[in-house]
Short mmCIF file of C-alpha atoms and ligand atoms in Angstrom, two decimals:
data_model
loop_
_atom_site.label_atom_id
_atom_site.label_comp_id
_atom_site.label_asym_id
_atom_site.label_seq_id
_atom_site.Cartn_x
_atom_site.Cartn_y
_atom_site.Cartn_z
CA MET V 6 74.70 112.11 132.59
CA ARG V 7 74.88 112.59 136.31
CA ASN V 8 72.12 114.08 138.42
CA MET V 9 70.56 115.80 135.46
CA HIS V 10 67.39 117.77 136.18
CA PRO V 11 64.43 115.77 134.85
CA VAL V 12 63.33 118.61 132.58
CA THR V 13 66.75 119.31 131.14
CA GLY V 14 67.57 115.63 130.93
CA PHE V 15 64.35 115.06 129.05
CA ALA V 16 64.90 117.96 126.67
CA LEU V 17 68.43 116.77 126.02
CA SER V 18 67.41 113.18 125.41
CA ILE V 19 64.80 114.39 122.97
CA ALA V 20 67.39 116.53 121.22
CA LEU V 21 69.75 113.58 121.04
CA LEU V 22 67.09 111.19 119.81
CA GLY V 23 66.35 113.35 116.80
CA THR V 24 63.47 115.39 115.55
CA SER V 25 61.00 112.60 114.83
CA PHE V 26 60.27 112.25 118.54
CA THR V 27 59.85 115.92 119.33
CA SER V 28 56.48 116.28 117.67
CA VAL V 29 55.09 113.28 119.51
CA LEU V 30 56.46 114.18 122.92
CA ALA V 31 56.07 117.92 123.14
CA ALA V 32 59.05 118.66 125.37
CA GLU V 33 59.12 121.26 128.11
CA PRO V 34 60.44 124.43 126.46
CA THR V 35 63.95 125.58 127.12
CA ILE V 36 64.89 129.02 128.35
CA ARG V 37 66.19 129.94 124.92
CA GLU V 38 62.94 128.98 123.19
CA LEU V 39 60.92 131.17 125.52
CA ALA V 40 63.46 133.98 125.21
CA LYS V 41 63.39 133.84 121.43
CA GLU V 42 59.60 134.01 121.29
CA ARG V 43 59.88 137.18 123.35
CA GLY V 44 62.51 138.81 121.12
CA ARG V 45 65.01 138.64 123.98
CA TYR V 46 68.37 137.04 124.65
CA ILE V 47 69.18 135.04 127.78
CA GLY V 48 72.58 133.47 128.24
CA THR V 49 75.68 132.73 130.22
CA ILE V 50 79.42 132.95 129.68
CA LEU V 51 81.58 130.26 128.21
CA ASN V 52 84.05 129.67 131.03
CA SER V 53 87.76 129.61 130.33
CA GLU V 54 87.66 125.85 131.01
CA TRP V 55 85.42 125.45 127.92
CA PHE V 56 87.98 127.22 125.74
CA ASN V 57 90.68 124.93 127.13
CA ASP V 58 88.63 121.77 126.50
CA ASP V 59 88.75 121.13 130.21
CA ILE V 60 85.08 120.96 131.11
CA GLU V 61 82.42 118.30 131.60
CA PRO V 62 80.38 117.36 128.49
CA GLU V 63 77.18 118.44 130.25
CA PHE V 64 78.38 122.02 130.14
CA GLU V 65 78.12 122.51 126.40
CA GLU V 66 75.01 120.36 126.04
CA ILE V 67 73.14 122.49 128.55
CA HIS V 68 74.63 125.73 127.30
CA LYS V 69 73.53 125.36 123.73
CA THR V 70 70.16 123.88 124.63
CA GLN V 71 69.21 126.55 127.11
CA PHE V 72 70.73 129.85 126.00
CA ASN V 73 70.77 132.16 122.99
CA VAL V 74 73.48 134.70 123.88
CA VAL V 75 77.06 134.04 124.87
CA VAL V 76 80.12 135.91 126.09
CA ALA V 77 83.69 134.78 126.69
CA GLU V 78 84.77 134.80 130.34
CA ASN V 79 88.29 136.04 129.53
CA GLU V 80 89.16 135.25 125.93
CA MET V 81 88.21 138.49 124.17
CA LYS V 82 89.89 140.79 126.68
CA PHE V 83 92.88 142.92 125.72
CA ASP V 84 95.55 140.64 127.18
CA ALA V 85 94.04 137.64 125.37
CA THR V 86 93.56 139.26 121.97
CA GLU V 87 96.69 141.44 121.74
CA PRO V 88 99.29 139.79 124.00
CA SER V 89 102.15 141.51 122.12
CA GLU V 90 101.98 144.86 120.40
CA ASN V 91 100.00 144.62 117.16
CA GLU V 92 100.13 140.82 117.26
CA PHE V 93 96.63 139.55 117.58
CA ASN V 94 95.42 136.19 118.74
CA PHE V 95 91.85 135.46 117.72
CA ALA V 96 91.99 131.67 118.05
CA LYS V 97 89.81 131.37 121.14
CA GLY V 98 87.42 134.14 120.16
CA ASP V 99 87.01 132.48 116.77
CA LYS V 100 86.27 129.19 118.47
CA MET V 101 83.41 130.82 120.36
CA VAL V 102 82.07 132.58 117.27
CA GLU V 103 82.04 129.27 115.36
CA TYR V 104 80.24 127.59 118.24
CA ALA V 105 77.73 130.44 118.37
CA LYS V 106 77.11 130.28 114.63
CA ALA V 107 76.64 126.53 114.66
CA ASN V 108 74.11 126.86 117.46
CA LYS V 109 72.45 130.13 116.39
CA ILE V 110 73.56 132.00 119.50
CA ARG V 111 74.14 135.75 119.66
CA VAL V 112 77.64 136.87 120.69
CA ARG V 113 78.55 139.68 123.10
CA GLY V 114 82.11 140.93 122.93
CA HIS V 115 83.78 141.64 126.27
CA ALA V 116 85.69 143.99 126.66
CA LEU V 117 87.61 146.56 124.61
CA ALA V 118 88.74 149.41 126.89
CA TRP V 119 89.14 148.26 130.49
CA HIS V 120 91.74 149.09 133.13
CA SER V 121 92.11 145.42 134.05
CA GLN V 122 93.53 142.55 132.02
CA VAL V 123 95.43 144.93 129.74
CA ALA V 124 98.55 143.31 128.26
CA GLY V 125 101.65 144.28 130.24
CA TRP V 126 103.39 145.85 127.24
CA VAL V 127 100.90 148.71 127.17
CA SER V 128 102.01 150.31 130.42
CA SER V 129 105.62 149.21 130.23
CA ASN V 130 106.02 150.86 126.83
CA TYR V 131 103.58 153.73 126.89
CA ALA V 132 102.36 154.69 130.39
CA GLY V 133 101.54 158.39 130.51
CA GLN V 134 102.09 158.97 126.76
CA LYS V 135 98.75 160.25 125.57
CA GLU V 136 99.23 160.14 121.79
CA LYS V 137 100.83 156.69 121.88
CA LEU V 138 98.10 155.30 124.11
CA LEU V 139 95.39 156.73 121.86
CA ALA V 140 97.08 155.05 118.89
CA VAL V 141 97.34 151.74 120.77
CA LEU V 142 93.69 151.79 121.82
CA LYS V 143 92.53 152.82 118.34
CA ASN V 144 94.51 150.06 116.68
CA HIS V 145 93.26 147.50 119.20
CA ILE V 146 89.62 148.43 118.70
CA GLU V 147 89.89 148.64 114.92
CA LYS V 148 91.58 145.25 114.66
CA VAL V 149 89.41 143.39 117.17
CA VAL V 150 86.03 144.86 116.21
CA GLY V 151 87.06 144.73 112.54
CA HIS V 152 87.96 141.05 112.83
CA TYR V 153 84.56 140.22 114.29
CA LYS V 154 82.53 142.64 112.16
CA GLY V 155 79.07 141.24 111.57
CA GLN V 156 79.73 138.34 113.96
CA VAL V 157 79.76 139.99 117.35
CA ALA V 158 76.40 141.68 117.81
CA GLU V 159 77.38 143.84 120.75
CA TRP V 160 80.55 145.05 122.45
CA ASP V 161 81.34 146.17 125.94
CA VAL V 162 83.29 149.09 124.52
CA VAL V 163 84.27 150.49 127.90
CA ASN V 164 84.21 148.43 131.08
CA GLU V 165 84.29 149.63 134.70
CA ALA V 166 85.56 153.17 134.09
CA VAL V 167 83.73 154.63 137.12
CA ASN V 168 85.37 154.61 140.54
CA ASP V 169 83.99 153.12 143.74
CA GLU V 170 83.76 156.36 145.73
CA TYR V 171 80.58 157.47 147.47
CA ASN V 172 80.48 160.37 145.02
CA ALA V 173 81.09 158.60 141.75
CA GLY V 174 83.50 159.96 139.16
CA TRP V 175 85.87 158.46 136.62
CA ARG V 176 88.29 155.81 137.87
CA SER V 177 91.40 157.94 137.82
CA THR V 178 93.96 155.57 139.33
CA ASN V 179 95.17 152.14 138.29
CA SER V 180 93.89 152.75 134.77
CA VAL V 181 96.52 153.06 132.10
CA TRP V 182 93.92 154.57 129.77
CA TYR V 183 92.58 157.23 132.11
CA GLU V 184 95.94 158.14 133.60
CA GLY V 185 97.52 158.59 130.18
CA ILE V 186 94.63 159.90 128.11
CA GLY V 187 91.95 161.28 130.42
CA ALA V 188 88.22 160.76 130.04
CA GLU V 189 88.33 161.24 126.29
CA PHE V 190 89.49 157.63 125.98
CA LEU V 191 85.90 156.61 126.54
CA ASP V 192 84.41 158.83 123.86
CA SER V 193 87.11 157.83 121.39
CA ALA V 194 86.61 154.13 122.08
CA PHE V 195 82.94 154.36 121.13
CA VAL V 196 83.69 156.30 117.96
CA TRP V 197 86.38 153.83 116.84
CA ALA V 198 84.19 150.82 117.62
CA HIS V 199 81.31 152.31 115.63
CA ALA V 200 83.59 153.01 112.68
CA ALA V 201 84.86 149.42 112.74
CA ASP V 202 81.36 147.89 112.84
CA PRO V 203 78.53 150.39 112.38
CA ASP V 204 75.92 147.69 113.00
CA ALA V 205 77.21 146.52 116.36
CA GLU V 206 75.46 147.56 119.56
CA LEU V 207 77.93 149.43 121.75
CA CYS V 208 77.70 149.32 125.55
CA TYR V 209 79.16 150.97 128.60
CA ASN V 210 79.41 148.16 131.21
CA ASP V 211 79.97 148.42 134.97
CA TYR V 212 79.29 146.90 138.39
CA SER V 213 77.33 148.38 141.33
CA LEU V 214 74.88 150.03 138.93
CA GLU V 215 72.18 148.05 140.75
CA TRP V 216 72.64 150.14 143.88
CA GLY V 217 70.12 152.78 142.88
CA LEU V 218 70.01 156.26 141.42
CA ARG V 219 70.69 158.37 144.50
CA GLU V 220 72.71 161.53 143.91
CA GLY V 221 76.39 160.71 143.60
CA SER V 222 75.77 157.02 142.85
CA LYS V 223 77.55 155.15 140.13
CA ALA V 224 74.26 154.62 138.30
CA SER V 225 73.32 158.30 138.25
CA PHE V 226 76.83 159.25 137.16
CA VAL V 227 76.56 156.79 134.26
CA VAL V 228 73.13 158.13 133.28
CA GLU V 229 74.61 161.67 133.18
CA GLN V 230 77.45 160.47 130.97
CA VAL V 231 75.04 158.68 128.64
CA LYS V 232 73.09 161.94 128.32
CA ARG V 233 76.26 163.77 127.41
CA TRP V 234 77.31 161.06 124.94
CA LYS V 235 73.95 161.14 123.21
CA GLN V 236 73.98 164.94 123.04
CA ASN V 237 77.43 164.79 121.46
CA ASN V 238 76.52 162.01 119.03
CA ILE V 239 78.85 159.50 120.66
CA PRO V 240 77.48 156.22 119.33
CA ILE V 241 76.56 154.43 122.55
CA THR V 242 73.50 152.21 122.27
CA CYS V 243 73.44 150.28 125.54
CA VAL V 244 74.50 150.13 129.16
CA GLY V 245 75.40 146.86 130.86
CA THR V 246 74.70 146.39 134.54
CA GLN V 247 76.95 143.55 135.65
CA THR V 248 74.89 142.86 138.80
CA HIS V 249 77.14 140.63 140.87
CA ILE V 250 75.03 140.57 144.01
CA GLU V 251 74.43 138.68 147.22
CA ILE V 252 71.34 137.03 148.53
CA ALA V 253 70.77 139.90 150.97
CA HIS V 254 70.54 142.56 148.25
CA GLU V 255 66.78 142.53 148.04
CA THR V 256 66.23 145.99 146.59
CA THR V 257 68.46 145.50 143.56
CA PRO V 258 65.81 144.31 141.06
CA GLN V 259 63.79 147.47 141.58
CA ASN V 260 66.93 149.59 141.28
CA VAL V 261 67.63 147.93 137.93
CA ARG V 262 64.08 148.75 136.87
CA ALA V 263 64.62 152.42 137.76
CA LEU V 264 67.87 152.47 135.81
CA ALA V 265 66.15 150.90 132.79
CA LYS V 266 63.49 153.60 132.89
CA ALA V 267 66.06 156.40 133.15
CA LEU V 268 67.95 155.00 130.16
CA ASN V 269 64.78 154.49 128.16
CA GLU V 270 64.24 158.25 128.35
CA LEU V 271 67.54 158.54 126.51
CA GLY V 272 66.78 155.87 123.92
CA VAL V 273 69.39 153.52 125.36
CA VAL V 274 69.06 149.81 126.08
CA LEU V 275 69.91 148.34 129.49
CA ASN V 276 71.31 144.81 129.55
CA ILE V 277 72.02 142.63 132.56
CA THR V 278 75.46 141.38 131.62
CA GLU V 279 77.06 139.43 134.47
CA LEU V 280 74.38 138.41 136.96
CA ASP V 281 75.17 136.11 139.86
CA ILE V 282 73.46 135.95 143.25
CA GLY V 283 75.91 134.47 145.71
CA PHE V 284 75.63 133.15 149.24
CA PRO V 285 78.38 133.97 151.75
CA LYS V 286 81.06 131.33 151.33
CA GLY V 287 80.81 130.25 154.96
CA SER V 288 77.26 129.04 154.35
CA ALA V 289 78.37 126.32 151.91
CA GLY V 290 76.99 122.97 153.00
CA GLN V 291 74.41 124.54 155.31
CA LEU V 292 72.04 126.04 152.80
CA THR V 293 68.38 125.07 153.14
CA ALA V 294 65.52 124.76 150.67
CA ALA V 295 64.34 128.16 151.91
CA ASP V 296 67.71 129.70 151.04
CA TYR V 297 67.56 128.35 147.49
CA ALA V 298 63.96 129.51 147.19
CA LYS V 299 65.05 132.99 148.22
CA GLN V 300 67.76 132.96 145.59
CA GLY V 301 65.18 131.79 143.05
CA HIS V 302 62.86 134.60 144.07
CA LEU V 303 65.58 137.18 143.40
CA TYR V 304 66.43 135.64 140.02
CA ARG V 305 62.77 135.73 139.20
CA GLN V 306 62.43 139.39 140.16
CA PHE V 307 65.30 140.25 137.83
CA MET V 308 63.64 138.27 135.05
CA ASP V 309 60.31 140.02 135.70
CA VAL V 310 62.00 143.42 135.44
CA PHE V 311 63.87 142.31 132.33
CA LEU V 312 60.71 141.18 130.56
CA GLU V 313 58.61 144.14 131.66
CA GLU V 314 60.97 146.97 130.73
CA PRO V 315 60.84 147.60 126.97
CA ASN V 316 64.46 148.67 126.65
CA MET V 317 66.05 145.59 128.16
CA GLY V 318 67.47 143.15 125.64
CA GLU V 319 69.95 140.72 127.15
CA PHE V 320 70.05 138.83 130.43
CA VAL V 321 73.46 137.24 130.91
CA ILE V 322 74.50 135.20 133.94
CA TRP V 323 78.21 135.08 134.80
CA GLY V 324 78.48 131.32 134.70
CA LEU V 325 76.32 128.27 134.20
CA THR V 326 77.27 125.89 137.00
CA ASP V 327 78.49 126.44 140.55
CA ALA V 328 81.26 124.01 139.63
CA HIS V 329 82.89 126.78 137.57
CA SER V 330 82.42 130.24 139.02
CA TRP V 331 84.60 133.21 139.83
CA LEU V 332 82.58 133.59 143.07
CA ASP V 333 84.28 130.64 144.75
CA GLU V 334 87.61 131.32 143.13
CA GLN V 335 87.88 135.05 143.84
CA GLN V 336 84.98 136.44 145.80
CA GLY V 337 84.40 134.66 149.08
CA LYS V 338 80.92 133.90 147.82
CA THR V 339 79.38 130.67 146.61
CA GLU V 340 76.59 128.94 144.71
CA GLY V 341 75.38 131.97 142.80
CA LEU V 342 74.31 130.36 139.51
CA LEU V 343 71.37 128.46 137.98
CA TYR V 344 72.92 124.97 138.04
CA ASP V 345 74.60 123.30 140.99
CA LYS V 346 77.99 121.61 140.94
CA GLN V 347 76.44 118.43 139.54
CA TYR V 348 74.72 120.35 136.73
CA LYS V 349 71.34 119.99 138.38
CA PRO V 350 69.10 123.04 137.90
CA LYS V 351 68.36 124.86 141.13
CA PRO V 352 65.09 126.56 142.10
CA ALA V 353 66.57 129.64 140.41
CA TYR V 354 66.22 127.87 137.06
CA ASP V 355 62.57 127.07 137.72
CA SER V 356 61.90 130.64 138.87
CA ILE V 357 63.24 132.02 135.62
CA MET V 358 61.02 129.64 133.67
CA VAL V 359 57.99 130.69 135.72
CA SER V 360 58.69 134.33 135.00
CA LEU V 361 59.08 133.68 131.28
CA LYS V 362 55.85 131.73 131.12
CA GLU V 363 53.98 134.40 133.05
CA HIS V 364 55.07 137.06 130.55
CA PRO V 365 53.42 135.98 127.30
CA ALA V 366 55.30 136.80 124.12
CA ALA V 367 52.57 139.18 122.99
CA ASP V 368 53.18 141.38 126.05
CA VAL V 369 56.96 141.55 125.85
CA VAL V 370 58.45 144.34 123.79
CA SER V 371 61.87 143.88 122.29
CA PRO V 372 64.31 146.80 122.34
CA TYR V 373 65.73 145.68 119.07
CA GLY V 374 62.81 147.36 117.40
CA ASP V 375 60.75 149.13 119.95
CA VAL V 376 62.85 151.19 122.31
CA GLU V 377 61.37 154.60 121.94
CA ILE V 378 57.74 153.80 121.27
CA VAL V 379 55.69 155.86 123.68
CA ASP V 380 52.58 157.05 121.93
CA PRO V 381 49.47 154.89 121.97
CA ILE V 382 48.45 153.12 118.80
CA ASP V 383 46.03 155.17 116.71
CA SER V 384 42.73 153.34 116.79
CA THR V 385 40.56 156.08 115.29
CA GLY V 386 40.27 154.35 111.95
CA THR V 387 41.65 157.28 109.94
CA ASP V 388 43.63 156.71 106.80
CA SER V 389 46.88 157.57 108.52
CA THR V 390 49.23 154.62 108.57
CA ASP V 391 51.67 156.33 110.93
CA VAL V 392 50.94 155.45 114.51
CA GLY V 393 53.03 156.43 117.46
CA ASP V 394 55.47 158.88 115.91
CA THR V 395 58.36 159.25 118.33
CA THR V 396 60.12 162.11 116.62
CA GLN V 397 59.33 164.63 119.34
CA VAL V 398 60.43 162.25 122.06
CA LEU V 399 63.69 161.65 120.30
CA LYS V 400 64.21 165.33 119.65
CA ARG V 401 63.69 166.18 123.29
CA ALA V 402 66.31 163.60 124.16
CA GLY V 403 68.61 165.04 121.52
CA LEU V 404 68.49 161.83 119.53
CA ALA V 405 66.64 162.55 116.35
CA GLY V 406 68.08 164.12 113.29
CA SER V 407 65.83 166.17 111.10
CA PHE V 408 64.75 163.21 109.02
CA SER V 409 61.35 161.61 109.09
CA MET V 410 59.48 158.68 107.63
CA HIS V 411 56.01 157.63 106.65
CA VAL V 412 54.40 154.59 105.11
CA SER V 413 51.93 154.26 102.33
CA GLY V 414 50.83 150.73 101.49
CA HIS V 415 54.02 148.70 101.41
CA THR V 416 56.32 151.64 100.64
CA LEU V 417 58.38 153.35 103.31
CA PHE V 418 59.29 156.94 102.46
CA ILE V 419 62.05 158.89 104.16
CA ALA V 420 62.75 162.59 104.10
CA GLY V 421 65.61 164.73 105.31
CA THR V 422 68.46 162.40 104.44
CA GLN V 423 69.83 160.87 101.27
CA SER V 424 70.24 157.38 102.57
CA ALA V 425 69.46 155.43 105.69
CA LYS V 426 69.72 151.91 107.02
CA VAL V 427 66.30 150.47 107.63
CA ASP V 428 65.39 147.68 110.03
CA VAL V 429 61.84 146.47 110.43
CA PHE V 430 60.82 144.34 113.39
CA ASP V 431 57.62 142.67 114.42
CA LEU V 432 56.24 143.67 117.81
CA GLN V 433 58.29 141.00 119.53
CA GLY V 434 61.40 142.53 118.02
CA ARG V 435 62.03 139.78 115.48
CA PRO V 436 63.66 141.27 112.42
CA VAL V 437 61.51 140.97 109.31
CA PHE V 438 63.42 143.27 106.99
CA ARG V 439 66.86 144.79 106.85
CA GLY V 440 68.00 147.02 104.02
CA LYS V 441 69.02 150.42 102.81
CA CYS V 442 66.91 153.28 101.62
CA GLU V 443 68.91 155.07 98.94
CA LYS V 444 66.55 157.26 96.96
CA GLY V 445 63.85 158.35 99.34
CA SER V 446 61.86 155.14 99.54
CA VAL V 447 62.12 151.43 100.11
CA GLU V 448 59.66 148.67 99.26
CA LEU V 449 58.53 146.39 102.06
CA SER V 450 56.65 144.15 99.68
CA ASP V 451 57.42 140.83 101.40
CA ILE V 452 56.00 141.95 104.71
CA SER V 453 52.45 140.97 105.45
CA GLU V 454 49.86 143.40 106.78
CA GLY V 455 50.11 144.32 110.43
CA LEU V 456 51.88 146.46 112.98
CA TYR V 457 55.65 146.77 112.89
CA VAL V 458 58.46 148.86 114.28
CA VAL V 459 60.83 150.59 111.88
CA ARG V 460 64.26 151.77 112.93
CA MET V 461 66.06 154.08 110.56
CA ARG V 462 69.66 155.04 111.06
CA SER V 463 71.57 157.71 109.22
CA GLY V 464 75.00 158.64 110.52
CA SER V 465 74.67 158.80 114.28
CA ALA V 466 71.00 159.80 114.21
CA SER V 467 68.25 157.27 114.52
CA LEU V 468 64.49 157.31 114.41
CA THR V 469 62.24 154.52 115.61
CA LYS V 470 58.59 154.48 114.78
CA ARG V 471 55.67 152.11 114.90
CA ILE V 472 53.97 151.67 111.53
CA ALA V 473 50.98 149.83 110.18
CA ILE V 474 51.24 148.07 106.85
CA LYS V 475 47.79 147.88 105.28
O1 9MR Z 510 85.40 135.65 135.54
C1 9MR Z 510 86.59 136.35 135.22
C2 9MR Z 510 87.76 135.72 135.95
O2 9MR Z 510 88.01 134.44 135.42
C3 9MR Z 510 88.99 136.58 135.80
O3 9MR Z 510 90.04 136.04 136.59
C4 9MR Z 510 88.67 137.99 136.25
C5 9MR Z 510 89.87 138.90 136.11
O4 9MR Z 510 89.56 140.22 136.23
O5 9MR Z 510 87.62 138.51 135.46
C6 9MR Z 510 86.42 137.80 135.65
O6 9MR Z 510 85.39 138.41 134.91
C7 9MR Z 510 85.08 139.76 135.29
C8 9MR Z 510 84.57 140.49 134.08
O7 9MR Z 510 85.50 140.39 133.04
C9 9MR Z 510 84.29 141.93 134.41
N1 9MR Z 510 83.39 142.07 135.52
C10 9MR Z 510 83.73 141.31 136.71
C11 9MR Z 510 83.94 139.84 136.32
C12 9MR Z 510 84.18 139.02 137.55
O8 9MR Z 510 85.38 139.43 138.15
#
């Protein structure tokens, strides 16, 4: 293996040597191990070269050792999955899902409704025909999300639908969906995706959301839309900030923090979905240790924000190695990723590890169970087992239905709905129970005493609450 970073090289050799050595030589942890302990997902794309079996062997070895969430660079987009009308090609997506299963990696699906990379037949046959386009989009979402039901944890349901104007609004030109259907294509896409896989997380994903929440900005426009979607029971659960930035964009981590906080008020997760931090292309070959340290510092700030904000769940970098990156190919930027062209980790890798280690698992909240917890834990020693009821918070945000829950011993009782899906997580967001409550109660008998987070979902309403099992 050429120029492998000592840490990664060591971890890989250990992995290759087999388990008997690992207990003797406690290896340096990988990113994915630290992420998992924290109930979070950190990952990178699988580049198109991986799908085409045209990539160095180091790529996959590092990818599966270091990361626990994956997304396809191009292979789940409309033109890849439905190249001809109602003829679907899932071969490459299936290849990724198999790889992810074999390596216990979470899968993001990217992207269902996007103005770019739409198969040519859509506009040649149906441009401007609203009913036809709605039927095409519905069929596409039903077939693709249906095919991957239970296997793709989260979808970018709508991608890049906001324009690049100073006063943000919907992207109204060069979008076959918007031009033919209007803004209702977005709402419909979420509803169809939810119907096809009610358990999938559903995201709105866009770029330039890291530019801050000033009036008229893309980020504040998206927050307003999320508010409207939640009020109207449109089943959005997450926003993705792509975050393709440059080394000079020093304020972006704090802008992402502000966006996370604004979305947390709405009970919505923020994921970093396509991070890269590029240098201007002209600087290639002249970059100094200080430049790489600066890049590392920015990566680290994003990781700090990610671990500190309770409603951030996934941190995805748009590429693994500078040898394969859209920055050089299409952007006039360079060297924006964690590994250099020889697969050697850069200071950015070390900075991410430092951030992870400085945020102990016990302090990191996972959004997969804990998004709306705001009240302090009851420490008065009363008999009440309900601590931190978030019903009012959810109601104010228009999120809660009229149902409620309480716990007595190991039994969870619900009121106000006939049936609900119930997920129980430990405080790091690791799932410890998943089931259905059909007749007003569900037994949590296998769960040991302690504090947990329960998420109940019934229709489009959800309630998240911290409970104590005594
Ligand atoms: O990395 C992708 C590149 O290979 C494609 O040519 C390009 C075509 O649009 O899309 C790139 O990925 C984009 C992603 O799907 C959406 N956000 C911006 C990404 C970088 O362009």
